[in-house]
Short mmCIF file of C-alpha atoms and ligand atoms in Angstrom, two decimals:
data_model
loop_
_atom_site.label_atom_id
_atom_site.label_comp_id
_atom_site.label_asym_id
_atom_site.label_seq_id
_atom_site.Cartn_x
_atom_site.Cartn_y
_atom_site.Cartn_z
CA MET A 10 -0.01 -0.07 -0.09
CA LYS A 11 1.42 3.41 -0.89
CA LYS A 12 1.89 5.52 1.88
CA SER A 13 0.38 9.10 2.27
CA LYS A 14 2.64 12.00 1.76
CA ARG A 15 0.95 13.91 4.73
CA GLY A 16 1.78 13.32 8.31
CA LYS A 17 5.40 12.99 7.94
CA ILE A 18 7.01 11.64 11.15
CA LEU A 19 10.67 12.04 11.75
CA ILE A 20 12.15 10.00 14.64
CA LEU A 21 15.42 11.12 16.11
CA GLY A 22 17.69 8.32 17.21
CA GLY A 23 17.98 4.91 16.41
CA GLY A 24 18.17 2.87 19.38
CA LEU A 25 15.69 0.56 20.86
CA ALA A 26 13.10 3.70 21.97
CA GLY A 27 13.43 5.35 18.23
CA LEU A 28 13.23 1.73 16.68
CA ALA A 29 10.11 0.66 18.27
CA ALA A 30 8.00 3.77 17.24
CA GLY A 31 9.51 3.37 13.99
CA PHE A 32 8.43 -0.12 13.67
CA GLU A 33 4.92 0.05 14.87
CA LEU A 34 4.43 3.31 12.82
CA ALA A 35 5.62 1.96 9.53
CA LYS A 36 3.20 -1.38 10.26
CA ALA A 37 0.25 1.08 10.59
CA ASN A 38 1.09 2.49 7.12
CA LYS A 39 2.69 5.66 8.08
CA SER A 40 5.16 7.74 6.46
CA VAL A 41 8.28 7.44 8.95
CA GLU A 42 11.90 8.19 8.87
CA VAL A 43 14.49 7.39 11.37
CA PHE A 44 17.73 9.08 11.72
CA GLU A 45 20.50 7.34 13.28
CA LYS A 46 23.98 9.00 13.92
CA TRP A 47 25.98 6.21 13.86
CA ASN A 48 26.61 3.60 10.91
CA GLU A 49 24.68 0.95 12.72
CA VAL A 50 20.95 1.10 14.62
CA GLY A 51 20.88 -0.19 18.32
CA GLY A 52 22.21 2.41 20.08
CA LEU A 53 23.30 1.32 23.26
CA ALA A 54 22.10 -2.36 23.12
CA ARG A 55 23.98 -3.73 20.32
CA THR A 56 25.80 -6.46 19.08
CA ILE A 57 29.01 -6.13 17.41
CA ASN A 58 30.61 -8.42 14.90
CA VAL A 59 34.40 -8.64 14.64
CA GLY A 60 35.69 -11.57 12.41
CA GLY A 61 33.10 -13.88 13.82
CA PHE A 62 32.94 -13.04 17.54
CA ARG A 63 29.46 -11.57 18.37
CA PHE A 64 29.68 -9.56 21.59
CA ASP A 65 27.48 -7.40 23.13
CA THR A 66 28.04 -3.81 23.98
CA GLY A 67 27.84 -4.30 27.69
CA PRO A 68 25.58 -6.82 29.65
CA HIS A 69 22.04 -6.66 28.64
CA ARG A 70 19.67 -9.10 30.01
CA TRP A 71 15.75 -8.84 29.24
CA TYR A 72 13.60 -8.48 32.12
CA THR A 73 10.62 -6.41 32.47
CA LYS A 74 7.81 -5.70 34.96
CA SER A 75 5.07 -5.22 31.86
CA ASN A 76 3.38 -8.09 30.57
CA MET A 77 2.49 -6.04 27.66
CA VAL A 78 6.08 -5.02 26.68
CA ASN A 79 7.18 -8.56 27.41
CA ASP A 80 4.48 -10.31 25.17
CA TRP A 81 5.61 -7.51 22.58
CA MET A 82 9.06 -8.67 22.64
CA LEU A 83 8.38 -12.13 22.40
CA LYS A 84 5.92 -11.86 19.28
CA LEU A 85 9.02 -9.98 17.98
CA LEU A 86 11.72 -12.26 18.32
CA GLY A 87 9.53 -15.65 18.59
CA PRO A 88 11.95 -18.88 19.05
CA GLU A 89 15.17 -16.84 18.93
CA VAL A 90 14.75 -15.94 22.90
CA ILE A 91 16.39 -18.26 24.97
CA LYS A 92 16.35 -18.42 29.35
CA VAL A 93 19.92 -17.84 30.52
CA PRO A 94 20.83 -18.67 34.30
CA ARG A 95 22.31 -15.53 35.84
CA LEU A 96 25.21 -15.81 37.96
CA THR A 97 26.85 -12.16 39.07
CA ARG A 98 29.52 -11.67 41.60
CA ILE A 99 31.37 -8.98 43.11
CA TYR A 100 35.18 -9.07 43.30
CA PHE A 101 37.51 -7.19 45.86
CA ASP A 102 40.17 -8.07 48.54
CA GLY A 103 40.81 -10.85 46.28
CA LYS A 104 37.56 -12.50 47.00
CA PHE A 105 33.90 -13.31 45.12
CA PHE A 106 30.74 -12.35 46.51
CA TYR A 107 27.31 -12.99 45.15
CA TYR A 108 25.23 -9.77 44.01
CA PRO A 109 22.43 -9.30 44.65
CA ILE A 110 24.00 -9.64 48.22
CA LYS A 111 23.09 -12.74 50.03
CA LEU A 112 23.22 -12.00 53.68
CA LEU A 113 25.32 -14.93 55.01
CA ASN A 114 27.60 -15.27 52.13
CA ALA A 115 28.51 -11.33 52.65
CA LEU A 116 28.76 -11.57 56.44
CA PHE A 117 31.38 -14.73 56.20
CA GLY A 118 33.46 -13.25 53.50
CA ILE A 119 34.16 -9.94 55.08
CA GLY A 120 35.57 -11.45 58.42
CA ILE A 121 33.88 -11.56 61.83
CA ALA A 122 34.83 -8.17 63.12
CA ARG A 123 33.28 -6.65 60.13
CA ALA A 124 30.54 -8.76 60.10
CA PHE A 125 29.62 -7.60 63.34
CA MET A 126 29.84 -4.26 62.65
CA ALA A 127 27.90 -4.60 59.52
CA VAL A 128 24.99 -6.30 61.37
CA PHE A 129 24.85 -3.59 64.15
CA ASP A 130 25.19 -0.72 61.61
CA TYR A 131 22.29 -2.34 59.51
CA THR A 132 20.08 -2.62 62.21
CA ARG A 133 20.54 0.93 63.67
CA ALA A 134 20.04 2.15 59.93
CA ARG A 135 16.70 0.34 59.30
CA LEU A 136 15.53 1.31 62.68
CA ARG A 137 16.06 5.10 62.15
CA ALA A 138 14.51 4.63 58.61
CA ARG A 139 11.36 3.31 60.52
CA LEU A 140 11.51 5.74 63.22
CA PHE A 141 13.01 9.17 61.60
CA LYS A 142 11.45 9.97 58.14
CA ARG A 143 14.83 11.88 57.01
CA LYS A 144 14.93 13.33 53.56
CA LEU A 145 17.35 11.54 51.59
CA VAL A 146 19.39 13.63 48.83
CA THR A 147 22.74 11.67 47.73
CA LEU A 148 23.58 8.50 46.82
CA GLU A 149 25.47 8.23 50.22
CA ASP A 150 22.24 8.73 52.03
CA GLY A 151 20.67 6.43 50.23
CA TYR A 152 23.04 3.47 50.64
CA ILE A 153 23.45 3.98 54.25
CA ASN A 154 19.76 4.49 54.93
CA GLN A 155 19.32 0.74 52.95
CA PHE A 156 22.04 -1.04 54.07
CA GLY A 157 24.16 0.81 57.05
CA GLN A 158 27.34 2.18 56.90
CA THR A 159 29.51 -0.85 56.88
CA LEU A 160 27.86 -2.86 54.08
CA TYR A 161 27.77 0.56 52.07
CA LYS A 162 31.36 1.05 52.45
CA THR A 163 32.44 -2.40 51.76
CA PHE A 164 29.97 -3.53 48.81
CA PHE A 165 28.96 -0.18 47.32
CA GLN A 166 30.94 3.05 47.96
CA ARG A 167 33.83 2.05 45.91
CA TYR A 168 32.01 0.44 43.05
CA SER A 169 29.78 3.73 42.72
CA GLU A 170 32.59 6.05 42.56
CA LYS A 171 34.33 4.06 39.91
CA LEU A 172 31.25 3.99 37.70
CA TRP A 173 30.78 7.67 38.37
CA GLY A 174 34.05 9.12 38.97
CA GLU A 175 32.72 11.33 41.59
CA LYS A 176 32.07 10.91 45.24
CA CYS A 177 28.85 9.45 46.14
CA ILE A 178 27.80 12.70 48.10
CA GLN A 179 27.69 14.37 44.49
CA ILE A 180 24.90 11.95 42.89
CA SER A 181 21.44 11.89 43.65
CA VAL A 182 19.63 9.40 45.68
CA ASP A 183 17.53 8.60 42.95
CA TRP A 184 19.95 6.15 41.33
CA VAL A 185 19.39 3.58 44.44
CA GLY A 186 16.24 2.75 44.70
CA GLN A 187 15.96 1.30 41.25
CA ARG A 188 19.24 -0.31 41.03
CA THR A 189 20.04 -2.31 44.22
CA ARG A 190 18.12 -4.61 46.14
CA GLY A 191 17.47 -3.87 49.77
CA LEU A 192 17.99 -6.63 52.40
CA ASN A 193 14.53 -6.64 53.49
CA ILE A 194 14.87 -9.28 56.10
CA LEU A 195 11.38 -9.55 56.59
CA THR A 196 10.63 -10.45 53.00
CA ILE A 197 13.71 -12.91 53.18
CA LEU A 198 12.22 -14.70 56.03
CA LYS A 199 8.52 -14.66 54.41
CA ASP A 200 10.07 -16.01 51.32
CA ILE A 201 12.12 -18.90 52.95
CA PHE A 202 8.96 -20.06 55.61
CA PHE A 203 6.07 -18.86 53.90
CA LYS A 204 6.46 -18.88 50.17
CA SER A 205 3.91 -16.01 49.68
CA GLY A 206 4.45 -16.34 45.99
CA THR A 207 3.32 -12.76 45.52
CA VAL A 208 6.85 -11.42 44.63
CA VAL A 209 8.62 -12.82 41.41
CA SER A 210 12.70 -12.40 41.57
CA LEU A 211 13.67 -11.34 37.94
CA VAL A 212 17.03 -11.86 39.16
CA ASP A 213 18.01 -15.48 39.08
CA GLU A 214 17.04 -16.19 35.29
CA PHE A 215 16.64 -13.90 32.10
CA SER A 216 15.39 -13.66 28.86
CA TYR A 217 18.02 -13.25 26.01
CA PRO A 218 18.13 -13.44 21.84
CA LYS A 219 20.41 -16.34 21.17
CA ASP A 220 22.57 -14.13 19.04
CA GLY A 221 22.85 -11.30 21.14
CA VAL A 222 21.04 -8.51 22.66
CA GLY A 223 21.41 -6.59 19.29
CA ARG A 224 19.10 -8.78 17.53
CA ILE A 225 16.17 -6.71 19.01
CA ALA A 226 17.35 -3.66 17.21
CA GLU A 227 18.47 -5.61 13.93
CA LYS A 228 14.84 -7.29 13.93
CA LEU A 229 13.12 -3.95 14.41
CA ALA A 230 14.96 -2.52 11.51
CA SER A 231 14.36 -5.08 8.98
CA GLU A 232 10.82 -5.27 9.89
CA MET A 233 10.34 -1.69 9.73
CA LYS A 234 12.13 -1.68 6.09
CA GLU A 235 9.70 -4.40 5.06
CA TYR A 236 6.76 -2.02 5.94
CA LYS A 237 8.37 0.82 3.78
CA GLY A 238 9.75 2.81 6.96
CA VAL A 239 13.01 4.38 5.68
CA ILE A 240 16.36 4.18 8.21
CA HIS A 241 19.15 6.56 7.78
CA THR A 242 22.39 5.70 9.45
CA LEU A 243 25.35 8.11 9.30
CA ALA A 244 23.02 10.96 9.83
CA ASP A 245 23.46 13.28 12.38
CA VAL A 246 20.74 15.36 13.37
CA THR A 247 22.40 19.03 14.30
CA LYS A 248 19.38 21.63 13.43
CA ILE A 249 16.18 21.41 14.74
CA PHE A 250 13.65 24.40 12.95
CA HIS A 251 10.87 25.42 15.08
CA ASP A 252 8.05 28.37 14.72
CA GLY A 253 7.68 28.41 18.80
CA LYS A 254 4.89 26.25 18.81
CA LYS A 255 5.79 23.24 16.52
CA ILE A 256 8.81 21.49 15.14
CA THR A 257 8.87 22.19 11.51
CA ALA A 258 11.77 20.68 10.15
CA ILE A 259 15.14 18.95 11.00
CA GLY A 260 18.62 19.77 9.41
CA VAL A 261 20.68 16.42 9.01
CA LYS A 262 24.47 16.18 8.22
CA HIS A 263 25.06 13.21 6.14
CA LYS A 264 28.23 12.11 4.56
CA LYS A 265 27.47 14.53 1.51
CA GLY A 266 26.56 17.44 3.49
CA MET A 267 23.61 19.08 4.75
CA LYS A 268 19.89 17.89 4.00
CA ARG A 269 16.58 19.50 5.43
CA TYR A 270 13.44 17.32 6.10
CA GLU A 271 10.15 18.91 6.74
CA ALA A 272 8.37 17.03 9.71
CA ASP A 273 4.49 16.87 10.67
CA PHE A 274 5.56 15.22 13.58
CA VAL A 275 8.69 14.61 15.54
CA ILE A 276 9.79 11.68 18.24
CA SER A 277 13.22 12.30 19.76
CA SER A 278 15.27 9.90 21.57
CA ILE A 279 18.56 11.86 21.36
CA PRO A 280 20.17 13.53 24.17
CA ILE A 281 17.47 16.12 25.70
CA ASN A 282 20.25 18.90 26.15
CA ASP A 283 21.83 17.95 22.35
CA PHE A 284 17.86 18.58 21.34
CA CYS A 285 17.39 21.86 23.10
CA LEU A 286 20.99 23.04 21.76
CA ALA A 287 19.99 22.41 18.25
CA LEU A 288 16.79 24.23 18.43
CA THR A 289 16.77 26.83 15.65
CA PRO A 290 16.12 29.93 16.13
CA LEU A 291 17.80 29.76 19.56
CA ILE A 292 15.49 29.06 22.79
CA ASP A 293 15.53 30.70 26.08
CA GLU A 294 18.84 31.50 27.86
CA ARG A 295 17.61 29.77 30.60
CA ILE A 296 16.95 26.67 29.24
CA LEU A 297 20.13 26.74 27.21
CA GLN A 298 21.90 26.87 30.41
CA LEU A 299 20.00 24.17 32.21
CA ALA A 300 20.88 22.03 29.14
CA HIS A 301 24.60 22.68 29.36
CA LYS A 302 23.97 21.35 32.90
CA LEU A 303 23.11 18.12 32.08
CA ARG A 304 25.92 15.57 32.20
CA TYR A 305 26.40 12.00 31.10
CA ARG A 306 29.41 9.42 32.08
CA ASP A 307 30.96 7.66 28.72
CA GLU A 308 32.63 4.30 28.60
CA LEU A 309 35.28 2.34 26.69
CA GLN A 310 34.29 -1.29 26.23
CA VAL A 311 37.02 -3.81 25.53
CA ALA A 312 36.36 -6.99 23.87
CA LEU A 313 39.24 -9.76 24.44
CA PHE A 314 38.81 -12.59 21.92
CA VAL A 315 40.05 -15.76 23.67
CA LYS A 316 40.82 -19.21 22.93
CA LYS A 317 39.52 -20.85 26.25
CA THR A 318 35.66 -21.16 26.85
CA HIS A 319 33.42 -20.58 30.32
CA ILE A 320 36.69 -18.94 32.05
CA THR A 321 34.15 -18.30 34.77
CA PRO A 322 30.70 -19.27 35.65
CA ASP A 323 29.42 -15.91 35.63
CA THR A 324 27.33 -13.95 33.33
CA TRP A 325 29.12 -11.04 34.43
CA ILE A 326 31.43 -9.74 37.52
CA TYR A 327 31.68 -6.35 39.27
CA VAL A 328 35.30 -5.67 39.90
CA HIS A 329 35.81 -3.31 43.00
CA PRO A 330 39.27 -2.50 43.29
CA LYS A 331 40.28 0.99 42.33
CA GLU A 332 43.50 -0.15 40.78
CA ILE A 333 42.01 -2.24 38.29
CA PRO A 334 40.66 -0.25 35.69
CA PHE A 335 37.72 -2.08 34.53
CA MET A 336 34.58 -2.13 36.70
CA ARG A 337 32.87 -5.37 34.93
CA VAL A 338 33.49 -7.97 32.54
CA MET A 339 31.18 -10.12 31.24
CA GLU A 340 31.87 -13.55 29.51
CA MET A 341 29.84 -14.03 26.57
CA ASP A 342 29.59 -18.03 26.15
CA ASN A 343 28.01 -17.80 29.70
CA TRP A 344 25.09 -15.99 27.73
CA SER A 345 24.68 -18.22 24.90
CA ASP A 346 26.57 -20.72 22.90
CA GLY A 347 27.64 -19.95 19.26
CA LEU A 348 28.31 -16.15 19.88
CA SER A 349 31.81 -16.98 19.26
CA PRO A 350 33.69 -19.60 17.11
CA LYS A 351 33.86 -23.15 18.42
CA GLY A 352 36.46 -23.70 21.54
CA THR A 353 36.69 -19.55 22.14
CA THR A 354 34.66 -16.75 23.77
CA SER A 355 34.61 -12.80 24.22
CA LEU A 356 35.29 -11.45 27.45
CA VAL A 357 33.93 -7.86 27.47
CA PHE A 358 35.48 -5.20 29.89
CA GLU A 359 34.00 -1.82 30.73
CA ILE A 360 36.04 1.29 31.72
CA ALA A 361 33.74 4.26 33.15
CA CYS A 362 35.35 7.37 31.88
CA ASN A 363 34.79 10.94 30.35
CA GLU A 364 35.18 11.44 26.68
CA GLY A 365 38.28 13.02 26.06
CA ASP A 366 39.99 12.27 29.51
CA ARG A 367 43.19 10.54 30.07
CA LEU A 368 41.91 7.10 28.94
CA TRP A 369 39.73 8.09 26.24
CA ARG A 370 42.73 9.37 24.48
CA LYS A 371 45.00 6.45 24.67
CA SER A 372 45.28 4.54 21.67
CA ASP A 373 43.03 0.94 21.27
CA LYS A 374 46.57 -0.59 21.57
CA GLU A 375 47.34 1.00 24.80
CA ILE A 376 43.89 -0.02 26.14
CA ILE A 377 43.84 -3.80 25.02
CA LYS A 378 47.14 -3.71 26.60
CA LEU A 379 46.15 -2.01 30.13
CA VAL A 380 43.15 -4.37 30.11
CA SER A 381 44.53 -7.81 29.45
CA ARG A 382 47.66 -7.11 31.60
CA SER A 383 45.31 -6.05 34.36
CA TYR A 384 42.98 -9.25 34.14
CA ILE A 385 45.88 -11.67 33.58
CA GLU A 386 47.62 -10.52 36.53
CA GLU A 387 44.74 -10.14 39.21
CA PHE A 388 42.74 -13.42 38.07
CA HIS A 389 45.41 -15.80 36.80
CA LEU A 390 42.74 -17.22 34.39
CA ILE A 391 44.12 -16.81 30.82
CA ASP A 392 47.54 -15.65 29.75
CA ASP A 393 48.82 -14.02 26.70
CA ARG A 394 48.82 -17.00 24.23
CA ASP A 395 45.16 -17.30 24.98
CA ILE A 396 44.70 -13.85 23.63
CA ILE A 397 43.64 -14.15 19.75
CA ARG A 398 43.04 -9.92 19.78
CA GLY A 399 41.27 -7.04 21.37
CA TYR A 400 38.76 -4.54 20.35
CA VAL A 401 38.01 -1.20 21.81
CA HIS A 402 34.45 0.41 21.42
CA ARG A 403 33.88 3.92 22.50
CA VAL A 404 30.36 4.69 23.85
CA PRO A 405 29.77 8.42 24.62
CA LYS A 406 26.73 9.58 26.95
CA GLU A 407 26.23 5.84 28.30
CA TYR A 408 24.95 6.92 31.37
CA PRO A 409 22.59 10.06 32.27
CA VAL A 410 24.34 11.73 35.50
CA TYR A 411 21.71 12.25 38.10
CA HIS A 412 23.56 15.32 39.70
CA ILE A 413 21.86 16.68 42.77
CA GLY A 414 19.37 18.81 41.75
CA TYR A 415 18.90 17.16 38.30
CA ARG A 416 15.46 16.08 38.62
CA GLN A 417 14.10 20.07 38.98
CA ASP A 418 16.39 20.96 35.71
CA VAL A 419 15.01 18.45 33.86
CA LYS A 420 11.68 19.14 34.76
CA GLU A 421 11.91 22.66 33.54
CA ILE A 422 13.63 21.82 30.33
CA LYS A 423 10.63 19.23 29.46
CA LEU A 424 8.03 21.98 30.82
CA PHE A 425 9.52 24.50 28.25
CA LEU A 426 9.63 21.66 25.52
CA LYS A 427 5.76 21.05 26.16
CA ARG A 428 5.10 24.42 23.88
CA PHE A 429 5.72 22.22 20.71
CA LYS A 430 2.57 20.52 20.02
CA ASN A 431 3.73 18.05 17.58
CA LEU A 432 7.15 16.60 19.63
CA GLN A 433 7.19 13.57 22.04
CA LEU A 434 10.52 13.12 23.73
CA ILE A 435 11.22 9.14 24.53
CA GLY A 436 14.67 7.08 25.52
CA ARG A 437 16.80 7.11 28.08
CA ASN A 438 18.85 10.31 27.19
CA GLY A 439 15.98 11.68 25.64
CA THR A 440 13.89 11.80 28.65
CA PHE A 441 17.40 11.68 30.87
CA ARG A 442 15.80 8.74 32.93
CA TYR A 443 17.92 5.61 33.99
CA ASN A 444 15.88 3.56 31.16
CA ASN A 445 16.35 -0.06 30.67
CA MET A 446 15.32 -1.59 27.42
CA ASP A 447 12.00 -2.26 28.28
CA HIS A 448 11.39 1.17 29.41
CA SER A 449 12.89 2.59 26.11
CA ILE A 450 10.70 0.48 24.29
CA GLU A 451 7.65 0.92 25.98
CA MET A 452 8.11 4.96 25.26
CA GLY A 453 8.35 4.27 21.73
CA LEU A 454 5.34 2.10 21.60
CA TYR A 455 3.54 4.79 23.42
CA ALA A 456 4.68 7.69 21.11
CA ALA A 457 3.73 5.89 17.85
CA TRP A 458 0.49 4.78 19.32
CA ASN A 459 -0.26 8.53 20.32
CA ILE A 460 0.34 9.42 16.22
CA ILE A 461 -1.73 6.43 15.26
CA LYS A 462 -4.81 7.13 17.70
CA GLY A 463 -4.45 10.79 16.51
CA ARG A 464 -4.43 12.02 20.27
CA LYS A 465 -2.40 11.55 23.46
CA LEU A 466 -3.68 8.44 24.77
CA TYR A 467 -0.54 7.20 26.46
CA ASP A 468 1.62 8.72 28.82
CA VAL A 469 5.47 8.57 27.96
CA GLU A 470 6.26 10.32 31.07
CA SER A 471 4.52 7.52 33.18
CA VAL A 472 7.06 4.83 32.07
CA ASN A 473 9.70 4.20 34.81
CA ILE A 474 8.61 6.44 37.56
CA GLU A 475 8.35 3.91 39.89
CA ARG A 476 10.70 3.67 43.17
CA GLU A 477 10.32 0.09 43.64
CA TYR A 478 13.55 -2.26 42.79
CA LEU A 479 13.56 -3.09 39.25
CA GLU A 480 14.05 -6.63 39.44
CA GLU A 481 10.98 -7.86 41.40
CA LYS A 482 7.55 -7.47 40.55
CA LYS A 483 4.37 -8.68 42.28
CA ILE A 484 2.33 -11.18 40.30
CA GLU A 485 -0.66 -9.47 39.06
CA ASN A 486 -4.04 -11.37 39.34
CA VAL A 487 -5.45 -12.38 36.04
CA GLU A 488 -7.89 -9.39 36.04
CA ASP A 489 -4.98 -7.16 36.06
CA LYS A 490 -3.35 -8.82 33.34
CA LYS A 491 -6.72 -8.67 31.25
CA LEU A 492 -7.16 -4.86 32.12
CA GLU A 493 -3.79 -4.39 30.77
CA ASN A 494 -4.29 -6.22 27.65
CA GLU A 495 -7.44 -4.51 26.91
CA LYS A 496 -5.58 -1.22 27.57
CA THR A 497 -2.83 -1.77 25.16
CA SER A 498 -4.97 -3.67 22.46
C1 FAD B 23 26.74 -1.22 29.72
C2 FAD B 23 24.77 -1.27 29.71
C3 FAD B 23 24.03 -2.29 30.42
C4 FAD B 23 22.95 -2.19 30.14
N1 FAD B 23 22.36 -3.23 30.47
C5 FAD B 23 20.98 -3.27 30.60
C6 FAD B 23 20.33 -4.19 30.99
O1 FAD B 23 20.63 -5.85 31.53
N2 FAD B 23 18.98 -4.54 30.80
C7 FAD B 23 18.31 -3.67 30.02
O2 FAD B 23 16.96 -3.73 29.99
N3 FAD B 23 18.78 -2.37 29.87
C8 FAD B 23 20.17 -2.57 29.90
N4 FAD B 23 20.96 -1.31 29.90
C9 FAD B 23 20.18 -0.14 29.35
C10 FAD B 23 19.59 -0.15 27.77
O3 FAD B 23 20.74 -0.28 27.03
C11 FAD B 23 19.05 1.13 27.08
O4 FAD B 23 17.68 1.29 28.09
C12 FAD B 23 18.74 1.44 25.92
O5 FAD B 23 19.38 0.92 24.66
C13 FAD B 23 18.40 2.97 25.23
O6 FAD B 23 17.51 2.76 24.17
P1 FAD B 23 17.35 4.21 23.72
O7 FAD B 23 16.68 4.05 22.28
O8 FAD B 23 16.33 4.76 24.63
O9 FAD B 23 18.71 5.10 24.01
P2 FAD B 23 19.99 5.06 22.75
O10 FAD B 23 20.30 3.68 22.48
O11 FAD B 23 21.06 6.03 23.50
O12 FAD B 23 19.61 5.48 21.76
C14 FAD B 23 19.84 6.78 21.22
C15 FAD B 23 20.11 6.64 19.68
O13 FAD B 23 20.18 8.13 19.32
C16 FAD B 23 21.64 8.35 18.45
N5 FAD B 23 21.91 9.81 18.50
C17 FAD B 23 22.25 10.46 19.53
N6 FAD B 23 22.41 11.91 19.03
C18 FAD B 23 22.10 11.95 17.64
C19 FAD B 23 21.80 12.93 16.99
N7 FAD B 23 22.00 14.05 17.12
N8 FAD B 23 21.41 12.71 15.46
C20 FAD B 23 21.07 10.99 15.48
N9 FAD B 23 21.13 10.48 16.11
C21 FAD B 23 21.50 10.46 17.25
C22 FAD B 23 22.64 7.39 19.30
O14 FAD B 23 23.59 7.16 18.53
C23 FAD B 23 21.51 6.12 19.89
O15 FAD B 23 21.81 5.32 18.68
C24 FAD B 23 22.20 -1.21 29.77
C25 FAD B 23 22.77 -0.20 29.18
C26 FAD B 23 24.26 -0.23 29.22
C27 FAD B 23 25.30 1.05 28.76
#
């Protein structure tokens, strides 16, 4: 069927949020184009293929509290989805600890004196939290409130500071609630003795596309094209034209130069501050200032292709010591067989840094050497002869940094952008929200359905706002599930 020329929809950014929206719109026979600045789609959730080694851009497991989004993903990938048992551990002081923290393992591992302090501190912190409702502001407040001083200093402080490159008192507490499973002793005991069955842990096993997480984006892109949607890669959106009430067009830098695309609707998943700075004519000075205030943490991802398999039993390991440059390492063959040639695997190391800093500026060769040396010397699991080669993937804007007060800043920016009636913001950096894949997809679906239905029925901003830990969900009763399906059908 021929697409109508009217109602041209432009989607900025070809990560999962943008692609989910593009796929739904193309399927509904809308005229839709996606603009992605890199040479491939998928954004933060890609699988890179280097000489037959397929490795993910960081550990990406699929888990979601939304049955609707889960069903949507299963329908998209069908039999490609496998179940992967999860083992993740923390490494420090030469020892491994389970993560999420298992109380007894942690207490035995840290030694009698520290264990005693940990129990004491933990009890004190929980009592305090119950008795006095204190306003929690920083990451440090949040961790101490949940775990007490000793467990915070032992298990969370070093890693957080490695990840953010800042002190825990400089980052907002908002990051803690959703990312860290608390030690709710009552829940643990209830689970052991009564098996209430009302809480499902999404921790122990997860879904995963057997050929790598990038399959979600690859499949979305190919299906979108089947439905005659258009995807431009190496298409950097640098100008966003507006008349004060609507976004009228975008200016895109292609290899062959700039090109202007007229717009009836715009869905943007590019970083919200880049979006503001690209607005032409220039906007309110105050909003530009706020846009400049938003920061991101960047990352170097280093893959080592190794002539060994199942080097550890872990899907990934958090590495705490400061002297070790990487903060996490994942082993691809513990996710899925067949991602690497027989008898080999890829180890993927993550180094948090800031674009342009000392580490970022090192050559690929230096970075590979730094990582392989450090891994070999610390863990003694492989030696130089096992390494076939290495590969460095540089990822800008990987983590939105929740600076103290960011919430108010982002709110003000979003309020300002509301004047553009044909604009919807989606995605992780697009909304400056610490999204997982499911959240970004859900936002993309909502934005697309709003355009298809001709009115804003779905609230993109309602996605990923629960403060509850993301890896546990209450089992809805059948009626809840029916209701959810009705809302989305
Ligand atoms: C290391 C790591 C591990 C993760 N683990 C998990 C996990 O286990 N489970 C999970 O569910 N989620 C996980 N996530 C989160 C998940 O990757 C993201 O939520 C999701 O991929 C975000 O998709 P998005 O489309 O919102 O954003 P992005 O992927 O950032 O997509 C935005 C796109 O816009 C493009 N872009 C930016 N500027 C421009 C411009 N000016 N012009 C054109 N294009 C532009 C970017 O190149 C990018 O492709 C993880 C993320 C990271 C980094």
